Amino acid sequence: TDLVIFDNPYTFLKAPGFRDYNLMYAADSHLTANIGVMYIQNAAPNGPASWVFAEAPDRQLRWTEWAEWLRAKNDTPIAEYHHIVWDQPCFSDSSLSTVVGFPIFPISWAFHGKGRPQNNATWGHMHHDLVAPLMSMADVPLTGHVSVVATGMPASKVAVRSMTMRHVTNNGTWPARWG
């Protein structure tokens, strides 16, 4: 279990500082979402936050149905890419796609495998350099009961990484530098 909620989460989610966010989730790393608990609010049905929740399972289905292509690759690390259909990488990639405004796959298509550390590092740095400038960090103040509920101990603030979400399109042209 990633998280157990023993109190009303809306006390926290609807409080000043958080009520203006459309999509919230914990981060496992700088680019990877931990989707043990996610929350979406005040999101347009055709907006980018809603798109993430539609796109992530759609990516899982597309890759699952294309398993023959993956197995046929003459590249063992890619042929063993069962993790590309995992929920967390698909959600992370879909979410990050809304940050840059076009489809990207930094987590699902990371080049894991023996003999691939340099490729994996290059891939990770390339996507980090693309996304990081579009993120901002802020301290959100916590008051009263929320200060204990949110952190498990009295706290006056919590660090929050935020990103502006955009509608995803590739404008008919896929950027060659992304493979």
mmCIF file of C-alpha atoms in Angstrom, residues 102-167:
data_model
loop_
_atom_site.group_PDB
_atom_site.id
_atom_site.type_symbol
_atom_site.label_atom_id
_atom_site.label_comp_id
_atom_site.label_asym_id
_atom_site.label_seq_id
_atom_site.Cartn_x
_atom_site.Cartn_y
_atom_site.Cartn_z
ATOM 1 C CA PHE A 102 2.822 16.560 -28.042
ATOM 2 C CA PRO A 103 3.057 12.813 -27.370
ATOM 3 C CA ILE A 104 6.213 11.689 -25.599
ATOM 4 C CA PHE A 105 7.187 8.364 -23.998
ATOM 5 C CA PRO A 106 10.081 9.098 -21.611
ATOM 6 C CA ILE A 107 9.194 6.459 -19.013
ATOM 7 C CA SER A 108 7.640 3.673 -21.088
ATOM 8 C CA TRP A 109 10.357 3.689 -23.719
ATOM 9 C CA ALA A 110 13.373 4.205 -21.466
ATOM 10 C CA PHE A 111 16.065 1.867 -22.770
ATOM 11 C CA HIS A 112 16.358 -0.556 -19.868
ATOM 12 C CA GLY A 113 18.459 -3.657 -20.215
ATOM 13 C CA LYS A 114 22.018 -4.944 -20.022
ATOM 14 C CA GLY A 115 24.513 -2.966 -22.011
ATOM 15 C CA ARG A 116 22.134 -0.019 -22.296
ATOM 16 C CA PRO A 117 22.970 2.340 -19.415
ATOM 17 C CA GLN A 118 24.282 5.085 -21.713
ATOM 18 C CA ASN A 119 21.215 4.938 -23.947
ATOM 19 C CA ASN A 120 18.968 5.041 -20.903
ATOM 20 C CA ALA A 121 20.858 8.011 -19.447
ATOM 21 C CA THR A 122 20.788 9.878 -22.765
ATOM 22 C CA TRP A 123 17.057 9.214 -23.197
ATOM 23 C CA GLY A 124 16.324 10.302 -19.619
ATOM 24 C CA HIS A 125 18.408 13.472 -19.827
ATOM 25 C CA MET A 126 16.892 14.424 -23.167
ATOM 26 C CA HIS A 127 13.353 14.211 -21.768
ATOM 27 C CA HIS A 128 14.315 15.833 -18.473
ATOM 28 C CA ASP A 129 15.774 18.767 -20.409
ATOM 29 C CA LEU A 130 12.559 19.035 -22.406
ATOM 30 C CA VAL A 131 10.137 18.903 -19.455
ATOM 31 C CA ALA A 132 12.055 20.426 -16.515
ATOM 32 C CA PRO A 133 11.971 24.039 -17.766
ATOM 33 C CA LEU A 134 8.178 23.773 -17.967
ATOM 34 C CA MET A 135 7.790 22.774 -14.291
ATOM 35 C CA SER A 136 7.757 25.061 -11.298
ATOM 36 C CA MET A 137 8.095 24.453 -7.574
ATOM 37 C CA ALA A 138 6.104 26.305 -4.955
ATOM 38 C CA ASP A 139 5.516 26.062 -1.240
ATOM 39 C CA VAL A 140 1.795 25.771 -0.562
ATOM 40 C CA PRO A 141 0.832 26.978 2.924
ATOM 41 C CA LEU A 142 -1.002 24.551 5.201
ATOM 42 C CA THR A 143 -3.156 25.779 8.060
ATOM 43 C CA GLY A 144 -5.123 24.279 10.921
ATOM 44 C CA HIS A 145 -6.260 20.680 10.669
ATOM 45 C CA VAL A 146 -4.898 20.399 7.105
ATOM 46 C CA SER A 147 -1.342 20.908 8.363
ATOM 47 C CA VAL A 148 -1.515 17.593 10.267
ATOM 48 C CA VAL A 149 -3.641 15.641 7.786
ATOM 49 C CA ALA A 150 -1.374 16.420 4.831
ATOM 50 C CA THR A 151 1.949 15.555 6.411
ATOM 51 C CA GLY A 152 1.233 13.372 9.438
ATOM 52 C CA MET A 153 2.814 16.013 11.666
ATOM 53 C CA PRO A 154 2.303 19.749 12.104
ATOM 54 C CA ALA A 155 3.704 21.589 9.106
ATOM 55 C CA SER A 156 3.247 25.084 7.760
ATOM 56 C CA LYS A 157 3.834 24.293 4.082
ATOM 57 C CA VAL A 158 4.320 21.540 1.529
ATOM 58 C CA ALA A 159 6.432 21.670 -1.636
ATOM 59 C CA VAL A 160 4.400 21.236 -4.804
ATOM 60 C CA ARG A 161 5.666 20.811 -8.357
ATOM 61 C CA SER A 162 3.222 22.233 -10.872
ATOM 62 C CA MET A 163 2.959 22.153 -14.635
ATOM 63 C CA THR A 164 0.665 23.862 -17.098
ATOM 64 C CA MET A 165 -1.187 21.241 -19.113
ATOM 65 C CA ARG A 166 -1.774 21.724 -22.844
ATOM 66 C CA HIS A 167 -3.872 19.936 -25.419
#
